[in-house]
Coordinates of C-alpha atoms in Angstrom, one line a residue:
X1 CA 29.8 -32.2 11.9
X2 CA 31.4 -34.5 9.5
X3 CA 34.7 -34.0 10.5
X4 CA 33.8 -35.0 14.1
X5 CA 32.1 -38.2 13.0
X6 CA 35.6 -38.9 11.0
X7 CA 37.7 -38.1 14.0
X8 CA 35.2 -40.4 16.6
X9 CA 35.4 -43.2 13.8
X10 CA 39.0 -43.3 13.7
X11 CA 39.6 -42.8 17.4
X12 CA 37.2 -46.0 17.8
X13 CA 38.9 -48.5 15.8
X14 CA 42.1 -47.6 17.7
X15 CA 40.6 -47.8 20.7
X16 CA 39.3 -51.4 19.2
X17 CA 42.5 -52.3 18.3
X18 CA 44.4 -52.0 21.7
X19 CA 41.5 -53.1 23.9
X20 CA 42.9 -50.8 26.9
X21 CA 40.0 -51.1 29.3
X22 CA 41.1 -47.3 30.4
X23 CA 41.0 -45.9 27.0
X24 CA 37.8 -47.7 26.7
X25 CA 36.1 -46.2 29.6
X26 CA 37.6 -43.2 27.8
X27 CA 35.6 -43.6 25.1
X28 CA 32.8 -44.5 26.7
X29 CA 32.4 -41.5 28.9
X30 CA 33.6 -39.3 26.4
X31 CA 30.9 -36.8 24.2
X32 CA 30.6 -34.3 22.3
X33 CA 28.7 -31.3 22.6
X34 CA 25.6 -29.9 20.5
X35 CA 27.4 -26.8 19.7
X36 CA 30.9 -28.5 19.5
X37 CA 29.7 -30.4 17.0
X38 CA 28.2 -27.3 15.2
X39 CA 31.6 -25.4 15.8
X40 CA 33.5 -28.4 13.8
X41 CA 31.2 -28.6 11.0
X42 CA 33.3 -28.2 7.5
X43 CA 33.6 -24.8 5.3
X44 CA 31.4 -24.0 3.0
X45 CA 34.1 -22.2 0.4
X46 CA 32.9 -19.5 -2.1
X47 CA 34.5 -18.8 -5.4
X48 CA 33.1 -16.3 -8.4
X49 CA 34.3 -17.3 -12.0
X50 CA 34.8 -14.2 -14.5
X51 CA 31.2 -14.7 -15.8
X52 CA 29.3 -14.4 -13.0
X53 CA 29.3 -18.5 -12.3
X54 CA 29.5 -18.9 -8.6
X55 CA 31.4 -22.3 -7.2
X56 CA 30.3 -23.5 -3.6
X57 CA 31.7 -26.8 -1.8
X58 CA 31.7 -28.3 1.3
X59 CA 34.4 -31.0 2.0
X60 CA 33.4 -33.8 4.2
X61 CA 35.5 -36.6 3.3
X62 CA 33.2 -38.8 2.2
X63 CA 33.9 -41.7 -0.6
X64 CA 31.0 -40.4 -2.7
X65 CA 30.1 -36.8 -3.7
X66 CA 27.2 -34.6 -5.1
X67 CA 27.8 -31.8 -7.5
X68 CA 25.2 -29.9 -9.6
X69 CA 23.8 -26.9 -11.1
X70 CA 21.6 -25.1 -9.6
X71 CA 19.4 -22.0 -11.2
X72 CA 17.8 -18.8 -10.3
X73 CA 14.8 -20.1 -13.1
X74 CA 11.5 -21.6 -12.6
X75 CA 7.4 -21.5 -13.2
X76 CA 7.5 -17.8 -11.3
X77 CA 10.1 -16.6 -14.4
X78 CA 7.4 -17.9 -17.1
X79 CA 4.6 -16.4 -18.7
X80 CA 0.7 -17.7 -19.0
X81 CA 1.6 -18.8 -22.7
X82 CA 5.0 -20.4 -21.9
X83 CA 3.9 -22.1 -18.1
X84 CA 5.4 -25.2 -18.1
X85 CA 8.6 -24.8 -19.7
X86 CA 10.9 -25.1 -17.3
X87 CA 9.1 -28.5 -16.3
X88 CA 9.2 -29.6 -20.2
X89 CA 13.1 -28.7 -20.6
X90 CA 13.8 -30.9 -17.8
X91 CA 12.4 -33.6 -19.4
X92 CA 14.5 -33.0 -22.4
X93 CA 18.1 -32.8 -20.8
X94 CA 18.3 -36.3 -20.6
X95 CA 17.8 -37.2 -24.1
X96 CA 20.9 -36.7 -25.3
X97 CA 23.6 -33.8 -25.9
X98 CA 25.5 -32.6 -29.0
X99 CA 28.2 -34.4 -28.3
X100 CA 26.5 -37.7 -26.3
X101 CA 23.0 -39.1 -27.7
X102 CA 20.9 -40.2 -25.4
X103 CA 21.8 -44.1 -25.5
X104 CA 25.8 -42.7 -24.9
X105 CA 24.6 -40.3 -22.1
X106 CA 23.0 -43.3 -20.1
X107 CA 25.8 -45.7 -21.0
X108 CA 28.4 -43.2 -19.6
X109 CA 26.3 -42.4 -16.2
X110 CA 25.3 -45.9 -15.7
X111 CA 29.4 -46.9 -16.2
X112 CA 30.1 -44.8 -13.2
X113 CA 27.8 -46.1 -11.1
X114 CA 26.3 -42.2 -10.9
X115 CA 22.8 -41.0 -10.1
X116 CA 21.7 -38.0 -12.8
X117 CA 18.7 -36.2 -11.4
X118 CA 16.6 -33.1 -11.9
X119 CA 13.7 -30.7 -10.3
X120 CA 12.3 -27.5 -10.7
X121 CA 10.5 -25.7 -8.6
X122 CA 8.6 -22.0 -8.7
X123 CA 12.2 -20.2 -8.2
X124 CA 15.2 -22.5 -8.9
X125 CA 16.0 -25.5 -11.2
X126 CA 18.5 -28.0 -10.2
X127 CA 20.5 -30.8 -12.5
X128 CA 22.5 -32.6 -10.2
X129 CA 24.4 -36.0 -10.2
X130 CA 25.3 -38.1 -7.4
X131 CA 28.7 -40.3 -7.9
X132 CA 31.9 -41.5 -6.3
X133 CA 34.3 -38.5 -5.9
X134 CA 37.1 -39.6 -8.3
X135 CA 34.6 -39.5 -10.6
X136 CA 33.9 -35.8 -10.0
X137 CA 35.3 -34.6 -13.4
X138 CA 33.6 -36.8 -15.6
X139 CA 30.4 -35.6 -14.0
X140 CA 31.0 -31.9 -14.0
X141 CA 31.7 -32.8 -17.8
X142 CA 28.1 -34.3 -18.1
X143 CA 26.4 -31.6 -16.7
X144 CA 28.2 -29.1 -18.7
X145 CA 27.1 -30.5 -21.7
X146 CA 23.7 -31.5 -20.5
X147 CA 22.7 -27.7 -19.7
X148 CA 24.9 -26.2 -22.6
X149 CA 24.7 -28.3 -25.4
X150 CA 21.3 -30.0 -24.7
X151 CA 19.4 -31.7 -28.1
X152 CA 16.3 -30.1 -28.6
X153 CA 15.4 -32.1 -32.3
X154 CA 11.7 -32.4 -33.1
X155 CA 11.3 -35.8 -32.5
X156 CA 12.7 -36.0 -28.8
X157 CA 10.1 -32.8 -28.3
X158 CA 6.9 -34.8 -29.3
X159 CA 8.3 -37.9 -27.5
X160 CA 8.5 -36.0 -24.4
X161 CA 5.4 -33.9 -24.8
X162 CA 3.2 -37.2 -24.2
X163 CA 5.6 -38.3 -21.2
X164 CA 4.8 -34.7 -19.9
X165 CA 0.4 -35.4 -20.4
X166 CA 1.2 -38.7 -18.7
X167 CA 3.2 -37.4 -15.9
X168 CA 0.3 -34.4 -15.6
X169 CA -2.4 -36.9 -15.0
X170 CA -0.3 -39.0 -12.6
X171 CA 0.2 -35.4 -10.7
X172 CA -4.1 -34.8 -10.4
X173 CA -4.1 -38.2 -8.4
X174 CA -1.7 -36.7 -5.7
X175 CA -4.2 -34.7 -4.2
X176 CA -1.8 -32.6 -1.9
X177 CA 0.3 -31.3 -4.8
X178 CA -3.2 -30.2 -5.9
X179 CA -4.6 -28.8 -3.1
X180 CA -1.2 -26.6 -2.6
X181 CA -1.2 -25.3 -6.1
X182 CA -5.0 -24.6 -5.9
X183 CA -3.3 -22.0 -2.9
X184 CA -0.9 -20.4 -4.8
X185 CA -3.7 -20.0 -7.5
X186 CA -6.1 -18.2 -5.1
X187 CA -3.2 -16.5 -2.8
X188 CA -1.1 -15.0 -5.7
X189 CA -3.9 -14.5 -8.4
X190 CA -3.1 -12.7 -11.5
X191 CA 0.5 -12.9 -10.4
X192 CA 3.4 -15.0 -11.9
X193 CA 3.8 -17.0 -8.4
X194 CA -0.1 -18.6 -9.2
X195 CA 1.6 -20.7 -12.1
X196 CA 1.8 -24.6 -11.3
X197 CA 5.4 -25.6 -11.8
X198 CA 4.2 -28.7 -14.4
X199 CA 2.0 -26.1 -16.5
X200 CA -1.5 -26.7 -18.0
X201 CA -1.8 -29.6 -20.5
X202 CA -3.0 -27.3 -22.7
X203 CA 1.0 -25.8 -23.0
X204 CA 2.1 -29.0 -22.9
X205 CA 0.7 -29.9 -26.1
X206 CA 1.4 -26.4 -27.8
X207 CA 4.7 -25.8 -26.8
X208 CA 7.5 -25.6 -29.3
X209 CA 11.1 -26.0 -30.0
X210 CA 11.5 -22.4 -30.3
X211 CA 9.5 -21.8 -27.0
X212 CA 11.9 -24.3 -25.2
X213 CA 15.1 -22.1 -26.9
X214 CA 13.7 -19.1 -25.9
X215 CA 13.6 -20.3 -22.4
X216 CA 17.2 -21.3 -22.4
X217 CA 18.4 -18.3 -24.1
X218 CA 16.5 -15.7 -21.0
X219 CA 17.1 -17.9 -18.3
X220 CA 20.3 -20.1 -18.2
X221 CA 23.1 -17.7 -18.0
X222 CA 26.5 -17.9 -15.9
X223 CA 25.3 -15.0 -13.1
X224 CA 22.0 -17.0 -12.0
X225 CA 24.1 -20.4 -11.9
X226 CA 25.6 -22.2 -8.7
X227 CA 28.3 -25.0 -9.2
X228 CA 27.5 -27.0 -5.9
X229 CA 29.2 -29.9 -4.5
X230 CA 29.1 -31.7 -0.8
X231 CA 31.0 -34.7 -0.2
X232 CA 34.9 -36.1 -0.8
X233 CA 35.7 -32.7 -3.2
X234 CA 38.6 -30.1 -3.3
X235 CA 37.3 -26.9 -3.9
X236 CA 40.2 -25.7 -5.9
X237 CA 40.1 -28.8 -8.6
X238 CA 35.9 -27.9 -8.5
X239 CA 37.1 -24.0 -9.6
X240 CA 39.2 -25.4 -12.2
X241 CA 36.7 -27.5 -13.7
X242 CA 34.2 -25.2 -13.8
X243 CA 36.9 -22.7 -15.9
X244 CA 37.5 -25.4 -18.3
X245 CA 33.5 -26.2 -18.5
X246 CA 31.4 -23.0 -18.0
X247 CA 33.7 -20.5 -18.6
X248 CA 32.0 -20.0 -21.9
X249 CA 28.5 -19.5 -20.6
X250 CA 27.1 -16.6 -21.6
X251 CA 26.0 -13.8 -18.8
X252 CA 24.8 -11.3 -21.5
X253 CA 21.3 -10.7 -22.5
X254 CA 20.3 -9.7 -25.8
X255 CA 19.4 -6.1 -26.2
X256 CA 20.4 -6.1 -22.1
X257 CA 16.9 -7.1 -21.4
X258 CA 17.5 -9.0 -18.1
X259 CA 14.6 -10.7 -16.8
X260 CA 12.9 -9.0 -13.8
X261 CA 10.9 -11.1 -11.1
X262 CA 7.3 -9.0 -11.4
X263 CA 6.0 -8.3 -7.9
X264 CA 3.8 -10.6 -6.0
X265 CA 0.3 -9.8 -5.0
X266 CA -1.5 -11.7 -2.0
X267 CA -5.1 -11.8 -1.8
X268 CA -7.3 -13.3 0.9
X269 CA -9.6 -15.9 -1.3
X270 CA -11.0 -19.0 -1.3
X271 CA -11.1 -22.0 -4.0
X272 CA -13.2 -25.4 -3.7
X273 CA -13.0 -28.5 -6.2
X274 CA -16.4 -30.6 -4.5
X275 CA -16.3 -34.1 -5.2
X276 CA -18.2 -35.8 -2.6
X277 CA -17.2 -39.2 -3.9
X278 CA -13.8 -38.9 -2.8
X279 CA -13.5 -40.3 0.7
X280 CA -11.4 -37.8 2.2
X281 CA -10.8 -33.9 2.3
X282 CA -7.7 -31.7 1.4
X283 CA -7.6 -28.5 3.1
X284 CA -4.6 -26.0 3.0
X285 CA -5.4 -22.4 4.7
X286 CA -2.2 -19.8 4.3
X287 CA -1.4 -15.9 5.1
X288 CA 1.4 -14.3 3.7
X289 CA 4.6 -15.2 4.9
X290 CA 7.7 -13.6 4.9
X291 CA 10.1 -13.4 1.7
X292 CA 13.9 -15.2 2.3
X293 CA 15.9 -12.6 3.4
X294 CA 13.8 -11.7 6.3
X295 CA 14.6 -11.5 9.8
X296 CA 11.1 -12.9 11.1
X297 CA 11.7 -16.3 9.1
X298 CA 13.3 -17.9 11.9
X299 CA 10.3 -17.0 14.8
X300 CA 8.4 -17.9 11.9
X301 CA 9.6 -21.2 11.9
X302 CA 9.8 -21.8 15.3
X303 CA 5.9 -21.0 15.6
X304 CA 5.7 -23.4 13.1
X305 CA 7.4 -25.8 14.9
X306 CA 5.3 -25.4 18.4
X307 CA 2.3 -26.1 15.7
X308 CA 3.8 -29.3 14.9
X309 CA 2.5 -32.5 12.6
X310 CA 0.3 -35.1 12.8
X311 CA -0.1 -38.7 10.9
X312 CA -2.7 -40.9 11.9
X313 CA -0.3 -43.7 11.3
X314 CA 2.7 -42.3 13.3
X315 CA 3.2 -42.7 17.1
X316 CA 2.5 -40.8 20.2
X317 CA -1.1 -40.2 19.8
X318 CA -3.0 -37.8 22.4
X319 CA 1.0 -37.9 24.2
X320 CA 2.3 -35.9 21.8
X321 CA 3.9 -32.3 22.9
X322 CA 1.9 -30.2 20.2
X323 CA -1.3 -29.8 21.5
X324 CA -3.1 -29.5 18.2
X325 CA -1.5 -32.8 17.0
X326 CA -2.7 -34.6 20.5
X327 CA -6.1 -33.3 19.9
X328 CA -6.5 -34.8 16.6
X329 CA -4.9 -38.0 17.7
X330 CA -7.7 -38.0 20.7
X331 CA -10.9 -36.8 19.2
X332 CA -9.9 -38.4 15.7
X333 CA -10.2 -34.7 13.9
X334 CA -7.7 -35.8 11.0
X335 CA -6.1 -38.2 9.0
X336 CA -2.9 -35.8 8.8
X337 CA -1.6 -32.5 9.4
X338 CA 1.2 -30.3 8.9
X339 CA 2.1 -26.6 9.5
X340 CA 4.2 -25.1 6.5
X341 CA 5.9 -22.5 5.4
X342 CA 6.9 -21.5 1.5
X343 CA 9.5 -18.8 1.3
X344 CA 10.3 -16.9 -2.0
X345 CA 12.3 -14.2 -2.9
X346 CA 9.8 -11.2 -1.6
X347 CA 6.7 -13.0 -0.2
X348 CA 6.5 -16.0 1.7
X349 CA 3.2 -18.8 2.1
X350 CA 2.9 -20.1 5.9
X351 CA 0.0 -22.2 6.5
X352 CA -1.7 -25.4 7.4
X353 CA -2.6 -27.9 5.6
X354 CA -4.7 -31.2 6.4
X355 CA -6.7 -34.0 5.4
X356 CA -9.5 -35.3 6.9
X357 CA -13.2 -37.1 6.7
X358 CA -16.0 -34.8 5.8
X359 CA -17.9 -35.1 9.5
X360 CA -14.6 -33.2 10.8
X361 CA -13.5 -30.6 8.5
X362 CA -15.1 -27.8 10.5
X363 CA -13.5 -28.7 13.9
X364 CA -10.2 -28.9 12.4
X365 CA -10.3 -25.7 10.8
X366 CA -11.6 -24.3 13.8
X367 CA -8.8 -25.7 15.9
X368 CA -6.1 -25.1 13.3
X369 CA -7.2 -21.0 13.1
X370 CA -7.3 -21.1 17.0
X371 CA -3.8 -22.7 17.6
X372 CA -2.4 -19.3 15.4
X373 CA -4.7 -17.4 17.7
X374 CA -2.6 -18.9 20.6
X375 CA 0.4 -18.2 18.7
X376 CA -0.5 -14.8 18.6
X377 CA -1.4 -14.3 22.1
X378 CA -1.0 -16.9 24.7
X379 CA 2.6 -19.0 23.3
X380 CA 4.6 -19.8 26.6
X381 CA 8.2 -20.0 27.3
X382 CA 8.0 -23.7 27.5
X383 CA 6.4 -23.8 23.8
X384 CA 9.2 -21.6 22.8
X385 CA 11.3 -23.9 24.1
X386 CA 10.1 -27.0 22.6
X387 CA 9.6 -25.3 19.1
X388 CA 13.2 -24.4 19.2
X389 CA 14.4 -28.3 20.0
X390 CA 12.3 -29.1 17.6
X391 CA 13.3 -26.7 14.9
X392 CA 17.1 -27.4 15.4
X393 CA 16.6 -31.3 15.0
X394 CA 14.9 -31.0 12.0
X395 CA 17.8 -28.6 10.4
X396 CA 20.5 -31.1 11.3
X397 CA 18.3 -34.2 10.5
X398 CA 17.9 -32.9 6.9
X399 CA 21.6 -32.5 5.5
X400 CA 21.6 -36.0 6.4
X401 CA 23.7 -36.9 3.3
X402 CA 26.1 -35.6 0.7
X403 CA 22.9 -34.9 -1.8
X404 CA 20.7 -32.6 0.6
X405 CA 24.0 -30.7 1.7
X406 CA 24.6 -30.3 -2.1
X407 CA 21.1 -28.6 -2.5
X408 CA 21.5 -26.6 0.3
X409 CA 24.5 -25.1 -0.6
X410 CA 23.0 -24.2 -3.9
X411 CA 19.9 -22.5 -2.7
X412 CA 21.7 -20.9 -0.2
X413 CA 24.1 -19.3 -2.4
X414 CA 20.8 -18.2 -4.9
X415 CA 19.0 -16.7 -1.9
X416 CA 21.5 -15.6 0.2
X417 CA 24.9 -14.9 -1.8
X418 CA 26.7 -17.2 0.7
X419 CA 26.2 -20.5 3.1
X420 CA 24.8 -19.9 6.1
X421 CA 26.2 -22.0 8.5
X422 CA 24.1 -24.1 11.2
X423 CA 26.2 -22.3 13.8
X424 CA 24.2 -19.5 12.3
X425 CA 20.8 -21.0 12.0
X426 CA 21.4 -22.1 15.8
X427 CA 22.1 -18.6 17.3
X428 CA 19.5 -16.7 15.1
X429 CA 16.9 -19.8 17.1
X430 CA 18.4 -18.9 20.6
X431 CA 17.5 -15.4 20.2
X432 CA 13.9 -16.3 19.7
X433 CA 11.8 -15.1 22.6
X434 CA 8.1 -15.8 23.4
X435 CA 7.4 -12.1 23.1
X436 CA 8.9 -12.2 19.5
X437 CA 7.3 -15.2 18.6
X438 CA 3.8 -13.5 19.6
X439 CA 5.0 -10.1 17.9
X440 CA 6.0 -11.6 14.5
X441 CA 2.8 -14.1 14.4
X442 CA 0.4 -11.4 15.2
X443 CA 2.2 -9.2 12.3
X444 CA 1.6 -12.2 9.6
X445 CA -1.4 -13.8 11.0
X446 CA -3.8 -12.0 13.5
X447 CA -6.5 -10.3 11.5
X448 CA -5.3 -11.1 8.2
X449 CA -7.2 -11.9 5.3
X450 CA -6.6 -16.2 4.4
X451 CA -6.1 -17.9 1.5
X452 CA -8.3 -21.0 2.0
X453 CA -8.1 -24.1 -1.1
X454 CA -10.0 -27.2 -0.6
X455 CA -10.6 -30.8 -2.6
X456 CA -12.3 -33.7 -2.1
X457 CA -16.1 -33.6 0.2
X458 CA -15.5 -29.7 1.0
X459 CA -19.7 -29.4 2.2
X460 CA -19.0 -28.7 5.7
X461 CA -16.0 -26.2 4.6
X462 CA -17.2 -23.2 6.8
X463 CA -18.1 -20.3 4.7
X464 CA -15.2 -17.5 4.1
X465 CA -16.1 -14.5 6.2
X466 CA -16.3 -17.3 8.9
X467 CA -13.5 -18.5 8.4
X468 CA -11.7 -14.6 8.2
X469 CA -13.8 -14.0 11.5
X470 CA -11.8 -16.5 12.9
X471 CA -7.9 -14.6 12.0
X472 CA -9.1 -12.7 15.4
X473 CA -10.7 -12.7 18.8
X474 CA -13.2 -10.8 20.2
X475 CA -12.8 -10.0 24.2
X476 CA -15.0 -8.3 26.9
X477 CA -12.3 -5.3 27.3
X478 CA -12.8 -2.1 29.4
X479 CA -12.3 1.1 26.4
X480 CA -13.2 4.0 26.1
X481 CA -16.7 3.6 24.4
X482 CA -18.4 0.7 26.7
X483 CA -18.0 -2.6 27.7
X484 CA -19.1 -4.7 25.1
X485 CA -16.3 -6.8 22.9
X486 CA -13.6 -5.2 21.1
X487 CA -11.4 -6.3 18.6
X488 CA -7.9 -5.2 20.2
X489 CA -4.5 -6.2 19.3
X490 CA -2.8 -9.0 21.5
X491 CA -1.5 -8.0 24.4
X492 CA -2.9 -4.7 24.9
X493 CA -2.8 -4.0 28.8
X494 CA -6.3 -3.1 29.5
X495 CA -8.3 -4.4 32.2
X496 CA -11.7 -6.2 32.5
X497 CA -14.4 -4.2 33.1
X498 CA -15.8 -6.1 36.0
X499 CA -17.5 -3.0 37.6
X500 CA -19.4 -1.8 34.6
X501 CA -20.2 -5.5 32.7
X502 CA -21.8 -6.5 36.3
X503 CA -25.0 -3.9 35.8
X504 CA -25.2 -4.9 32.1
X505 CA -25.7 -8.8 32.8
X506 CA -27.9 -7.7 36.1
X507 CA -30.2 -5.9 33.7
X508 CA -30.4 -9.0 30.9
X509 CA -30.7 -11.4 34.4
X510 CA -34.2 -9.3 35.6
X511 CA -35.4 -8.9 32.3
X512 CA -35.1 -12.6 30.9
X513 CA -38.2 -13.7 33.2
X514 CA -40.2 -11.0 32.1
X515 CA -39.4 -11.5 28.6
X516 CA -40.3 -15.1 28.6
X517 CA -43.3 -14.3 30.3
X518 CA -44.0 -12.4 27.1
X519 CA -43.5 -15.4 25.0
X520 CA -46.0 -17.6 26.9
X521 CA -48.5 -15.0 26.9
X522 CA -48.0 -14.5 23.0
X523 CA -48.4 -18.0 22.2
X524 CA -51.1 -18.8 24.6
X525 CA -53.1 -16.1 22.3
X526 CA -52.9 -12.9 24.0
X527 CA -53.1 -10.2 21.3
X528 CA -50.1 -8.5 20.0
X529 CA -50.8 -5.0 21.4
X530 CA -50.7 -6.4 25.1
X531 CA -47.5 -8.3 24.3
X532 CA -46.4 -5.0 22.9
X533 CA -47.1 -3.0 25.6
X534 CA -45.9 -4.9 28.1
X535 CA -42.4 -5.0 26.5
X536 CA -42.3 -1.6 26.3
X537 CA -43.2 -1.3 29.8
X538 CA -40.0 -2.8 30.8
X539 CA -37.8 -1.0 28.5
X540 CA -39.4 2.0 29.6
X541 CA -39.1 1.0 33.3
X542 CA -35.2 0.4 32.9
X543 CA -34.6 3.8 30.7
X544 CA -36.4 5.8 32.8
X545 CA -34.0 4.8 36.2
X546 CA -31.6 6.1 33.9
X547 CA -29.5 2.2 34.9
X548 CA -28.6 2.3 30.8
X549 CA -28.2 5.5 30.2
X550 CA -25.5 5.6 32.6
X551 CA -24.0 2.5 31.4
X552 CA -23.6 3.6 28.0
X553 CA -21.8 6.7 26.5
X554 CA -24.3 9.8 24.8
X555 CA -23.8 8.2 20.8
X556 CA -26.0 5.2 22.2
X557 CA -29.0 7.4 24.0
X558 CA -30.9 7.6 20.6
X559 CA -30.5 4.2 20.6
X560 CA -31.9 3.4 24.1
X561 CA -34.8 6.5 23.5
X562 CA -36.3 3.7 20.9
X563 CA -37.2 1.2 23.4
X564 CA -39.8 4.0 24.9
X565 CA -41.3 4.2 21.2
X566 CA -44.9 3.6 21.3
X567 CA -46.4 0.2 20.4
X568 CA -47.1 0.2 16.7
X569 CA -50.9 -0.5 15.3
X570 CA -51.5 -4.0 14.8
X571 CA -52.2 -3.1 10.9
X572 CA -48.4 -2.5 11.1
X573 CA -47.3 -5.5 13.0
X574 CA -45.4 -8.3 11.3
X575 CA -47.4 -11.2 9.9
X576 CA -46.2 -13.4 12.6
X577 CA -46.5 -11.2 15.4
X578 CA -49.8 -10.7 13.8
X579 CA -50.4 -14.4 14.4
X580 CA -49.5 -14.5 18.1
X581 CA -46.3 -16.4 17.1
X582 CA -43.4 -17.1 19.7
X583 CA -40.9 -15.0 17.8
X584 CA -43.6 -11.6 18.2
X585 CA -41.0 -10.3 20.6
X586 CA -38.3 -11.1 18.8
X587 CA -39.7 -9.6 15.5
X588 CA -40.7 -6.6 16.7
X589 CA -37.2 -4.8 16.8
X590 CA -37.9 -1.3 18.4
X591 CA -39.9 -2.7 21.3
X592 CA -37.3 -5.7 22.8
X593 CA -34.9 -5.2 25.3
X594 CA -32.5 -7.8 24.3
X595 CA -32.7 -6.7 20.6
X596 CA -32.0 -2.9 21.4
X597 CA -28.6 -4.2 23.1
X598 CA -27.7 -6.6 20.4
X599 CA -28.1 -3.7 18.3
X600 CA -25.8 -1.5 21.2
X601 CA -23.1 -4.6 20.9
X602 CA -23.0 -4.3 17.0
X603 CA -22.4 -0.7 16.7
X604 CA -20.1 -0.7 19.9
X605 CA -18.6 -3.6 18.2
X606 CA -18.4 -1.5 14.5
X607 CA -16.6 1.3 16.3
X608 CA -13.9 -0.2 18.6
X609 CA -13.0 -2.7 15.6
X610 CA -12.0 0.2 13.3
X611 CA -10.2 1.9 16.0
X612 CA -8.8 -1.3 17.0
X613 CA -7.6 -2.0 13.4
X614 CA -5.9 1.5 13.5
X615 CA -4.1 1.3 16.2
X616 CA -3.1 -2.7 15.2
X617 CA -1.3 -1.2 12.2
X618 CA 0.2 1.6 13.5
X619 CA 2.3 -0.8 15.8
X620 CA 2.9 -2.9 13.3
X621 CA 4.5 0.2 11.1

């Protein structure tokens, strides 16, 4: 893509110089298609050194470049005892090396006009420098010093301990980070993925120099590193620099004790940090998503693009293409929301995060889950087409400089063993169909236990059982067992039981006036025995006519026969029924026709849900 831009700028300068009207008209009429721009993107070259270090670069011809080391290490590789060691080590990296003390290191970077930075995530750590292309050799040298020969003296460790503690306090004010850390803590509880990147403050106070040295020796190995560069770089020159400065990097482990990631387990659960003094509630809900190399990741990305995002500070309002965003803007449901998907080496986390006031938490939770159900059942061709265009635009827009491109190369080589080009992403996105979105979303979302994290005034947050019940839809469909609501997998072609449901609803409509008359009679002071006899007569008439017996299979006949049970003595009636309460009819369950039907629905729902879940699991495989 950058090469296309360079050619375009060169042609533009030539046309502007000669000012030929014909050439200028051709310039105005010429255009490059999206597919052509992707095909013209620079190639990413990859080379592996003898010690296992991989060198990857993309030459774009810019006057600047970004070069860095991406390492397969993060908070997931830590234990409960040393959680936060990677983040602590990130702070220690710029406090000087054995060759360059802190002052000398800072002067070297400043003299180059460069920017030296680092970050740590759950599975990756990166040290990178953005500088002029002509200063690439010096940048690689400084990076090798920072990573291999970091000065870990006790004085610097104690000084950075106070800095890390202050940063932990600052992060507590970033409620989005707090909420998403809590989400990981509850979703992957009992596994290393539950650890936060920063670690607890107790560890920041107790981590020693020896802990940092052991972490370096265990994880900073050549096969787990990628030297990545983008911009005005030459790949052969970069490989030569890597051999010069990184050939001595160790690739062996003491006692062949190679660190192996323990499998992570997703747990549907909930965690709340209620604070009514806070003005807004921060809520995140997620299900287990796809791992990095899964073929399902692209349909899930399209689904998230369809759901979209919203911020009250941005424009669009009710005219936004996302239905959830338009509803949130029109009804003022939230301040902001975003759909996210975090992928890891063997699992993932797909969910939604929103910020709202305490009065709209339940509404926003309901419509967020409703958007998920729509992805599983009713997503349309137009929805998918819009989502694919939005996803393509975001993938291209995020690579808007040498630093994002360098980061993309480093992470891809660690995750996939190669750089996945934009043309391949485009082809995979084009292959997504509405059926594929529905199938994949049903696999990961439909009737799955979610993980929920909430911070702030979250009193109105629905109970977890209600949240779990909203992960599927109840439908009145015709099946083997009757006509009541059945939990069925999406897109199962079963006809609606119109012929069977009509007599049931007719019975209810005919009996409602009778029940209301019985209630009025009870509240007017009629004796309990009279009310029970009246109700029993109603049930008996319907049962003897064979109407209900004919509607339901034989296993429900004993339940129906309960309706013909003789009335209980007054001494055995509930206290409120003896007092002539208007609830007497509903309290005496065996003699209430409405309660009999409700019992039937509950029994039927339990059987059909179990059968439907078994069928869904069989279809998923």
